[in-house]
mmCIF file of C-alpha atoms and ligand atoms in Angstrom:
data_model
loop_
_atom_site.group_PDB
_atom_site.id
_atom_site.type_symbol
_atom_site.label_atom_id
_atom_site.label_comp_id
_atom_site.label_asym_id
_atom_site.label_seq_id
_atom_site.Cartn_x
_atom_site.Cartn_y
_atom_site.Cartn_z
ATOM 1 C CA UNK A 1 33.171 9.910 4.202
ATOM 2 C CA UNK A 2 29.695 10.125 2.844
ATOM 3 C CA UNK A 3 28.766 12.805 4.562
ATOM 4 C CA UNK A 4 25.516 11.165 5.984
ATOM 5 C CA UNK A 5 24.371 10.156 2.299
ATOM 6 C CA UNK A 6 21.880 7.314 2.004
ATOM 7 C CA UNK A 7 24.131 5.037 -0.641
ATOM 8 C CA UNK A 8 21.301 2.200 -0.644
ATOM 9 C CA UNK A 9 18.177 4.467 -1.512
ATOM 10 C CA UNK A 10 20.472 6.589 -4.346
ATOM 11 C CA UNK A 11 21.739 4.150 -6.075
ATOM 12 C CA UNK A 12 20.593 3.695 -10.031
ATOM 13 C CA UNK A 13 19.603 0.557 -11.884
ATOM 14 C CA UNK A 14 19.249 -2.335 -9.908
ATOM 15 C CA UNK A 15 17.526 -1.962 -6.526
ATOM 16 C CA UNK A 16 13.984 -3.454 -6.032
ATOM 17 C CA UNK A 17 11.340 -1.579 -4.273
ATOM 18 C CA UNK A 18 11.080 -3.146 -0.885
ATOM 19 C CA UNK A 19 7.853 -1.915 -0.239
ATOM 20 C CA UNK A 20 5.492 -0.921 -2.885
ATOM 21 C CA UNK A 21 1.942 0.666 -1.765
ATOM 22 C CA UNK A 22 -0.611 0.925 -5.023
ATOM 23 C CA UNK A 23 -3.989 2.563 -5.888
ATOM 24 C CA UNK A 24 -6.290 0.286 -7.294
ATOM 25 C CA UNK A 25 -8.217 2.680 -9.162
ATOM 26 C CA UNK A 26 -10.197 2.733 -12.491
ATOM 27 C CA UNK A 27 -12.533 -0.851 -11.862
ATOM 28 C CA UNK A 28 -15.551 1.448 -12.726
ATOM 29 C CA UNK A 29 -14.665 2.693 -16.041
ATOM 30 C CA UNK A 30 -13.130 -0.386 -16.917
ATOM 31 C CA UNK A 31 -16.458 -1.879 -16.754
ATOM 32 C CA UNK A 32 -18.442 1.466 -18.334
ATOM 33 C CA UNK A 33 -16.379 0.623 -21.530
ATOM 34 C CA UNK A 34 -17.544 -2.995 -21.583
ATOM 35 C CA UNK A 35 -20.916 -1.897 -21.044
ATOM 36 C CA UNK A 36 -21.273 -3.874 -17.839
ATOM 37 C CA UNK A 37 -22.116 -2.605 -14.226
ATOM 38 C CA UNK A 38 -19.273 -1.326 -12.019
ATOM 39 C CA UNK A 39 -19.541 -4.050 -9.738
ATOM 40 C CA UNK A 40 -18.555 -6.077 -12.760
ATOM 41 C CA UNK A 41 -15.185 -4.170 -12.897
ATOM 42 C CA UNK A 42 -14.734 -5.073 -8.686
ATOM 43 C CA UNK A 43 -14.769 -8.628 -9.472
ATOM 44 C CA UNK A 44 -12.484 -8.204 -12.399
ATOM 45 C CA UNK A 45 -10.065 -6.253 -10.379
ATOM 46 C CA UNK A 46 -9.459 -8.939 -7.569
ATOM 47 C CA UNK A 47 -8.023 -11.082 -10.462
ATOM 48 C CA UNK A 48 -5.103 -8.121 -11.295
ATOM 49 C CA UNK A 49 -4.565 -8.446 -7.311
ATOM 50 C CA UNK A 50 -3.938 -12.215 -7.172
ATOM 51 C CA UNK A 51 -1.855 -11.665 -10.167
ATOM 52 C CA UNK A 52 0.074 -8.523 -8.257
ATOM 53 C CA UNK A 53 0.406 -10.140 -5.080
ATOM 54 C CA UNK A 54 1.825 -13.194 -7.074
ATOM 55 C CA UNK A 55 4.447 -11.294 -8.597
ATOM 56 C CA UNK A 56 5.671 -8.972 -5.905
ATOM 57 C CA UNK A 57 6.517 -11.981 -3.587
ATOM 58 C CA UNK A 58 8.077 -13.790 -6.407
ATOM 59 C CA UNK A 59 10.278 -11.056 -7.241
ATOM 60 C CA UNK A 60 10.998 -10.878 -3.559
ATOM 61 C CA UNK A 61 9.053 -7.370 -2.827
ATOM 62 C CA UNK A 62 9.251 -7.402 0.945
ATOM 63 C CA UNK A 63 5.848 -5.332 1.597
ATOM 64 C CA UNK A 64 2.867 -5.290 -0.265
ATOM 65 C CA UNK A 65 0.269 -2.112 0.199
ATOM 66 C CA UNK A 66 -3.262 -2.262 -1.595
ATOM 67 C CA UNK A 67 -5.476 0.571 -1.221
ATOM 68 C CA UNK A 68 -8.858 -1.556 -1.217
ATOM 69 C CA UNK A 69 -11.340 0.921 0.179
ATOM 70 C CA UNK A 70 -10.730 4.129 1.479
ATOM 71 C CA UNK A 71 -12.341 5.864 4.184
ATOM 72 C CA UNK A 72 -14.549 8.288 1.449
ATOM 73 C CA UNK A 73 -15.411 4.978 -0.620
ATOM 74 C CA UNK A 74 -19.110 4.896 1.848
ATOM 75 C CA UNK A 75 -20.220 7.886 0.032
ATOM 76 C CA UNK A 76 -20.500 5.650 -3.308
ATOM 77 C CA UNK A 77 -24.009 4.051 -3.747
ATOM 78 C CA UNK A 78 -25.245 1.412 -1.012
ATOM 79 C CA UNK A 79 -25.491 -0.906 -4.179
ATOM 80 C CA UNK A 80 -22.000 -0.609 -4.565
ATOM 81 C CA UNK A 81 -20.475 -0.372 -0.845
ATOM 82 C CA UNK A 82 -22.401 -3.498 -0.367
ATOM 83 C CA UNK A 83 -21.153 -5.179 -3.587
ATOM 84 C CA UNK A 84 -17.576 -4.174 -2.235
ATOM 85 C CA UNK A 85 -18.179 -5.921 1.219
ATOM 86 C CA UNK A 86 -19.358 -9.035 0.142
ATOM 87 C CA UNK A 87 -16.662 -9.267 -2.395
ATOM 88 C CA UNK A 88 -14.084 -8.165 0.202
ATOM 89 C CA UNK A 89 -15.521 -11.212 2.219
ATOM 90 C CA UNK A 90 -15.257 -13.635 -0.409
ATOM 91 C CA UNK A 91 -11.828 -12.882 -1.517
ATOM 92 C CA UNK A 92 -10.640 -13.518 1.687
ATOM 93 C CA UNK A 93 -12.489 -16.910 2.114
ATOM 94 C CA UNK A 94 -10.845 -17.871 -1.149
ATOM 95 C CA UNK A 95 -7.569 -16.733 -1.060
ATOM 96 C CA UNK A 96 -6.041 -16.616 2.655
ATOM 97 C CA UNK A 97 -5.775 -20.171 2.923
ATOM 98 C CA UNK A 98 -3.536 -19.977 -0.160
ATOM 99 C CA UNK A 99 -1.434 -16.804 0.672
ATOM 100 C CA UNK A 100 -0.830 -18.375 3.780
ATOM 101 C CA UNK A 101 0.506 -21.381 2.331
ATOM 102 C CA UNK A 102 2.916 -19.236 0.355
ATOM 103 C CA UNK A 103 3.991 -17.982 3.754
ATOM 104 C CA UNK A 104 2.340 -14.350 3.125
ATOM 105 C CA UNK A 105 2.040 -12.161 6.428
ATOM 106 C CA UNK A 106 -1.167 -10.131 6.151
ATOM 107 C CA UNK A 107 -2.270 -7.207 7.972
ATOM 108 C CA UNK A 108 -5.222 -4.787 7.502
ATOM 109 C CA UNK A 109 -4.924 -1.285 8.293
ATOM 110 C CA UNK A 110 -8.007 1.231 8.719
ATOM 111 C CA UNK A 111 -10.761 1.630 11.056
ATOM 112 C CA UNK A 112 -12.018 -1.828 11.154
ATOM 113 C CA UNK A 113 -14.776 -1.033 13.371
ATOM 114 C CA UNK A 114 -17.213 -0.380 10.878
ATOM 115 C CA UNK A 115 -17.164 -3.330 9.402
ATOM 116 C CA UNK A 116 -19.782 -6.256 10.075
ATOM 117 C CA UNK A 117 -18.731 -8.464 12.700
ATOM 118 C CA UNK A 118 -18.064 -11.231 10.067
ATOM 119 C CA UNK A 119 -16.180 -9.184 8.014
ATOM 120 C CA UNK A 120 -14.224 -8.166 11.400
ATOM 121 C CA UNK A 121 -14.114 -11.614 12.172
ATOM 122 C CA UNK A 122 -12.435 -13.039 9.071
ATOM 123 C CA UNK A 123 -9.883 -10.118 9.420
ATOM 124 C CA UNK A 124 -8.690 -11.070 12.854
ATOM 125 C CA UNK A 125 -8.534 -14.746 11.659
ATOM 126 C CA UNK A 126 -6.582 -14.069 8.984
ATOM 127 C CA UNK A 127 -3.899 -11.739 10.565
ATOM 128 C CA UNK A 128 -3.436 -14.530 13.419
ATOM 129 C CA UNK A 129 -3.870 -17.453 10.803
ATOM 130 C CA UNK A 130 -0.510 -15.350 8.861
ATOM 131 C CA UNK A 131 0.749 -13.311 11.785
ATOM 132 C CA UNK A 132 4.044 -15.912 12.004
ATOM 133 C CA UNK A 133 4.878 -15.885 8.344
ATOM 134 C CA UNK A 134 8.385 -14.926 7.032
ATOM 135 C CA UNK A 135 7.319 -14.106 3.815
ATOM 136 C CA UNK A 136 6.076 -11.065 1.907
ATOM 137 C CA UNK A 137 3.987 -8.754 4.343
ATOM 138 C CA UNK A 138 0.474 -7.863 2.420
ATOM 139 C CA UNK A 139 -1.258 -4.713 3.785
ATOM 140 C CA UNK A 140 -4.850 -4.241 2.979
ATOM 141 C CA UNK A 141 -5.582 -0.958 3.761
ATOM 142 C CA UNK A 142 -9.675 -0.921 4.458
ATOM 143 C CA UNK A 143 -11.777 1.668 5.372
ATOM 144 C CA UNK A 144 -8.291 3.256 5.690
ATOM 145 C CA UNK A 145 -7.447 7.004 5.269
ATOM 146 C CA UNK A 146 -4.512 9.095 5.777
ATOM 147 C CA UNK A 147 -5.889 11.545 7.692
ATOM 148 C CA UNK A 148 -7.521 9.380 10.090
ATOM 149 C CA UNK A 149 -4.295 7.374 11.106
ATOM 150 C CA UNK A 150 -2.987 10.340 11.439
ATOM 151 C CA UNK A 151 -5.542 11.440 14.284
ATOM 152 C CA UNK A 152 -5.252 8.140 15.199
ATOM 153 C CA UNK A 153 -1.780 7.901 15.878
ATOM 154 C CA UNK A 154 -2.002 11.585 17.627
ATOM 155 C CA UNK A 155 -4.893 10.379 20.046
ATOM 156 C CA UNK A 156 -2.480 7.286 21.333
ATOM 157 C CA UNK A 157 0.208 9.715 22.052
ATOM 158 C CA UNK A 158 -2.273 11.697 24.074
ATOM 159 C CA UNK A 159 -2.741 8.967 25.992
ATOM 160 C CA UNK A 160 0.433 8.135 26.629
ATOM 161 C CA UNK A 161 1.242 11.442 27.670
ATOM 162 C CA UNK A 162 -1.769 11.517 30.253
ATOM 163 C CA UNK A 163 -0.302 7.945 31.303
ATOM 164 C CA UNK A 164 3.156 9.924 32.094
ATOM 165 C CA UNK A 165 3.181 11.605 35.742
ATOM 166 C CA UNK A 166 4.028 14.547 34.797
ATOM 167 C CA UNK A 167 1.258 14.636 31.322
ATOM 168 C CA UNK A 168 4.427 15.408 29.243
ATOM 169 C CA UNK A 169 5.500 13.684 25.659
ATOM 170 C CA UNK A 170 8.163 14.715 23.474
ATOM 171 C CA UNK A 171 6.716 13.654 19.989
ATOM 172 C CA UNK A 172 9.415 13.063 17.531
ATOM 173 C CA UNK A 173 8.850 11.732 14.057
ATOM 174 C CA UNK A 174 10.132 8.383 15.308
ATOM 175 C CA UNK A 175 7.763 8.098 18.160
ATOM 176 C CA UNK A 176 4.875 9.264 15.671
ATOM 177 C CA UNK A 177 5.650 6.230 13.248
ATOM 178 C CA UNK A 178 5.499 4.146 15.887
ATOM 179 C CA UNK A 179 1.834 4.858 16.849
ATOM 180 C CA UNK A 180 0.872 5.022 12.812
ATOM 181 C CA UNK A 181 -1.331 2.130 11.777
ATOM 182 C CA UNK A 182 1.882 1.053 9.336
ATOM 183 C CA UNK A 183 4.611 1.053 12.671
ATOM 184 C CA UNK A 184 7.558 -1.290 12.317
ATOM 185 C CA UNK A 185 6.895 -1.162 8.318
ATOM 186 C CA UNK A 186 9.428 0.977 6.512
ATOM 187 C CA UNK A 187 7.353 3.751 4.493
ATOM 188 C CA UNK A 188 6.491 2.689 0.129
ATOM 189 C CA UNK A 189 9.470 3.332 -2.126
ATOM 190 C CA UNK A 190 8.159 2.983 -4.959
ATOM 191 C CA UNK A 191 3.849 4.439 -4.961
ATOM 192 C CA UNK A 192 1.614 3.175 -7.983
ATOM 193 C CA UNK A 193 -1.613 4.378 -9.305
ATOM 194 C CA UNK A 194 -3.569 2.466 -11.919
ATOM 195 C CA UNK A 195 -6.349 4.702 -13.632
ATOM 196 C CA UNK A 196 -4.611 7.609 -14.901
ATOM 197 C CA UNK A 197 -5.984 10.105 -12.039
ATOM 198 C CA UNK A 198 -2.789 11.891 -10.206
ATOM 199 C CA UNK A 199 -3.780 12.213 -6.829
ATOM 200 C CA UNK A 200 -3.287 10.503 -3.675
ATOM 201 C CA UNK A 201 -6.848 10.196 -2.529
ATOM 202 C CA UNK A 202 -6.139 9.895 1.112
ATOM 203 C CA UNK A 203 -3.604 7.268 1.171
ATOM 204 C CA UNK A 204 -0.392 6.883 3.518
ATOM 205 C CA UNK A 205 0.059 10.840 3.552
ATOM 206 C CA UNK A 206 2.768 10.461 6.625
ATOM 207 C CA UNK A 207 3.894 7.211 4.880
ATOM 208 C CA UNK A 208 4.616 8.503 1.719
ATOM 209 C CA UNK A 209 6.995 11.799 2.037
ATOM 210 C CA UNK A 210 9.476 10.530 0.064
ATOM 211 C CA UNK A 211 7.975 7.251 -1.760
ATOM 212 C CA UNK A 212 8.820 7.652 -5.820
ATOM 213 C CA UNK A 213 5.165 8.075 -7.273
ATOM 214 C CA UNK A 214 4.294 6.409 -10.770
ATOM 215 C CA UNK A 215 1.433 6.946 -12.298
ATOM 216 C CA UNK A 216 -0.334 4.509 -14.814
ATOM 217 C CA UNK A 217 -2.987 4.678 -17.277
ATOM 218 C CA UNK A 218 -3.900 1.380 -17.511
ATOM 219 C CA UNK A 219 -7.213 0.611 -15.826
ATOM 220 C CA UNK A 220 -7.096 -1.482 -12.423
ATOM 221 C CA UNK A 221 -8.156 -4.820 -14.120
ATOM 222 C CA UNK A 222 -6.305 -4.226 -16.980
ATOM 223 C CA UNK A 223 -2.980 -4.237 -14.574
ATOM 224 C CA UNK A 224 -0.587 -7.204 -15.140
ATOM 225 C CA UNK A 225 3.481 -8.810 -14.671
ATOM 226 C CA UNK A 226 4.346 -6.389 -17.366
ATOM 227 C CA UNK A 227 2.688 -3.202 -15.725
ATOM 228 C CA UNK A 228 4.594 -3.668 -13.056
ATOM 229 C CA UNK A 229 7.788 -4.067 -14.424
ATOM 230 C CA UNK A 230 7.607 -1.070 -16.222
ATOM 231 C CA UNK A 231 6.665 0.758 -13.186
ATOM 232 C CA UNK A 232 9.740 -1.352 -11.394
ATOM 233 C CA UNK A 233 11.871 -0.012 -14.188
ATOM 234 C CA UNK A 234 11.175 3.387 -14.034
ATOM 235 C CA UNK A 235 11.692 3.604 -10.535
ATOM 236 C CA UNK A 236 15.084 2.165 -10.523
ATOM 237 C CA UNK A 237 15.843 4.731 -12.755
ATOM 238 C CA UNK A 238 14.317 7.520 -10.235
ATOM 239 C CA UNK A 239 18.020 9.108 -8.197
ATOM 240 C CA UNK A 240 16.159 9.228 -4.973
ATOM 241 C CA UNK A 241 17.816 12.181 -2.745
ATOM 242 C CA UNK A 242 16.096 13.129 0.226
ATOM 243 C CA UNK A 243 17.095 16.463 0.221
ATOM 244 C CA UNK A 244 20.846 16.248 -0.738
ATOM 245 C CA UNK A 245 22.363 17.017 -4.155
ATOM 246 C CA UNK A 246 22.363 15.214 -7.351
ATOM 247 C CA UNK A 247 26.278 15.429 -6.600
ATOM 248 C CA UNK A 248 26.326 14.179 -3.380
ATOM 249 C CA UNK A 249 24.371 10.994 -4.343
ATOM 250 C CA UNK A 250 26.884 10.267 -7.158
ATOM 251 C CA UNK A 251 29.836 10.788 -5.468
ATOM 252 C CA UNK A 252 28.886 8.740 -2.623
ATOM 253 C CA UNK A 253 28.211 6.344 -4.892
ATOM 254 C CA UNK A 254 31.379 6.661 -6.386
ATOM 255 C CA UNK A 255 32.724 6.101 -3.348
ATOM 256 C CA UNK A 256 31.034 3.182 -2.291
ATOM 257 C CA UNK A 257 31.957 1.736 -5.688
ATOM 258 C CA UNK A 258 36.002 2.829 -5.334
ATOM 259 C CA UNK A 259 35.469 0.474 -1.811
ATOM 260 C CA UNK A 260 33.984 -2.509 -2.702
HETATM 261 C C1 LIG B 301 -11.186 1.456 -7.555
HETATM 262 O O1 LIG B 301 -11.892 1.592 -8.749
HETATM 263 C C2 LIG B 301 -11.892 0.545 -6.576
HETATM 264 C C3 LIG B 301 -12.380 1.188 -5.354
HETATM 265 C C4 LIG B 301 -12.290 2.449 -5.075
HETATM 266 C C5 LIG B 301 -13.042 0.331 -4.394
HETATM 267 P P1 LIG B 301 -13.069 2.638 -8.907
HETATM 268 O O2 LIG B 301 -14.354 1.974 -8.520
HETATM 269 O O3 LIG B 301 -12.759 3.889 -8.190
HETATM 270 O O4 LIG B 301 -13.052 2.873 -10.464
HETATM 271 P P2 LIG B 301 -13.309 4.256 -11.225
HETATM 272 O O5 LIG B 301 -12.308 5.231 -10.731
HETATM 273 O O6 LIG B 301 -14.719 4.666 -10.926
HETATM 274 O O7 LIG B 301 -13.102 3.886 -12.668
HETATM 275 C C1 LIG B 302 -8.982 5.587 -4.214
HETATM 276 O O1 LIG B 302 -9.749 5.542 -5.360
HETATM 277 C C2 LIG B 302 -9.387 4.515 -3.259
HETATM 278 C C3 LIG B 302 -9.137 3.147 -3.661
HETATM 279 C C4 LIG B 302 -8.530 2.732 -4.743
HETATM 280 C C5 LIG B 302 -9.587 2.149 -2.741
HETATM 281 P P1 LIG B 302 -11.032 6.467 -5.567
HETATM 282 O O2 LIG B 302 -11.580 6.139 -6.903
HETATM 283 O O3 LIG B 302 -11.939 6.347 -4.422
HETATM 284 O O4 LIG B 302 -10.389 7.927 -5.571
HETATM 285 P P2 LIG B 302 -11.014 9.326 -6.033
HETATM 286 O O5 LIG B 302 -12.362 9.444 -5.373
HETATM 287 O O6 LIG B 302 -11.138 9.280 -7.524
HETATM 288 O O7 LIG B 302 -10.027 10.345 -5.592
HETATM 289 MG MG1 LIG B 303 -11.815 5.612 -8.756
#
């Protein structure tokens, strides 16, 4: 038959990203070039994320990933940080009530910890207010880094292997995943990054071995429905091939054609 090939994740022109993880980058100079204060570009670029989060679940995007702060964003100015918590605060106030009623699922992934207790508070709320929703999952990944859930993950296999008599653990990949901050969420197909820069700045480095990256220019606030297409577009025009042949994807699609 197919020889193991993944039909699905090569096929060309019509599959939808189910899960689509994005860098929200470029708020800063968006505002420079207006001749406003950075902060002015944070407050601007929680308007593209109503707007995105609108759009994915309407064009039924299963998972939603929004890099919101990362784990290196505390060495910006206190001004700043602070500006970012408060606004982080009053988004949430704002809009879970609605995402909820549009039967979003939310979840926050990073170290949480150092986060005031409100902040904390609202989090937990939220996730328990949503936690039963059937509809598009939203991931907020704050004070999140890919390096640190992976150390994370490694430290709760270490304990389960001290839990184990005998202190031993086979870790597969499988078992990893499961002890990620992201387990029981299938890894980003399709990775976007607003701002131009090409880099992954710490983001889902386990997640993301095989997502399909594309970058944009456009600044964060700047993003809109027809950003996104485009960056829908070009991925279902990516031949995804973990590791097999151009060949072997097309003739397995061929065949999968030939037997429908
Ligand atoms: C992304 O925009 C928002 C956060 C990192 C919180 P930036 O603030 O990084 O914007 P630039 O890259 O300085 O333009
Ligand atoms: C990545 O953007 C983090 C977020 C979008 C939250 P940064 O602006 O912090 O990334 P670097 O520092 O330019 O790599
Ligand atoms: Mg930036």
């Amino acid at each position: 038959m197919n020889a193991g090939v993944d039909v699905e994740a090569g096929t060309v022109g019509v599959r939808m990203p189910k899960h689509i993880a994005i860098v929200m980058d470029g708020n800063g100079r968006w505002a420079q070039a207006k001749h406003l204060p950075r902060t002015a570009g944070h407050h601007a670029g929680s308007k593209a994320v109503r707007r995105t989060v609108e759009y994915c679940a309407q064009q039924g995007v299963e998972v939603l990933s929004l890099f919101a702060f990362s784990s290196e964003n505390w060495r910006r100015p206190k001004e700043e940080v602070e500006i970012l918590m408060r606004l982080f605060m009053t988004t949430l106030k704002q809009e879970v009530k609605r995402l909820n009623e549009n039967k979003v699922r939310l979840l926050f992934i990073g170290d949480r910890g150092a986060f005031s207790q409100a902040l904390q508070d609202k989090i937990k709320e939220s996730e328990q207010l949503t936690g039963e929703n059937t509809g598009m999952t939203l991931i907020i990944a704050a004070n999140y880094g890919g390096r640190w859930d992976i150390c994370q993950a490694a430290e709760r296999l270490i304990q389960q292997a001290v839990a184990n008599n005998d202190g031993h653990l086979k870790v597969t990949e499988a078992l990893f995943e499961d002890s990620l901050a992201t387990a029981g969420i299938a890894d980003p197909d399709l990775f976007i990054r607003t701002g131009g820069e090409k880099r992954i700045s710490n983001f889902m480095l386990w997640q993301m071995a095989y997502t399909e990256f594309f970058n944009s220019a456009v600044l964060w606030p700047d993003f809109n429905e027809d950003y996104l297409r485009e960056a829908i577009f070009a991925y279902q025009n990516r031949q995804r091939r973990f590791g097999h042949t151009g060949e072997q994807i097309e003739s397995a699609q061929n065949n999968t054609k030939n037997e429908l």
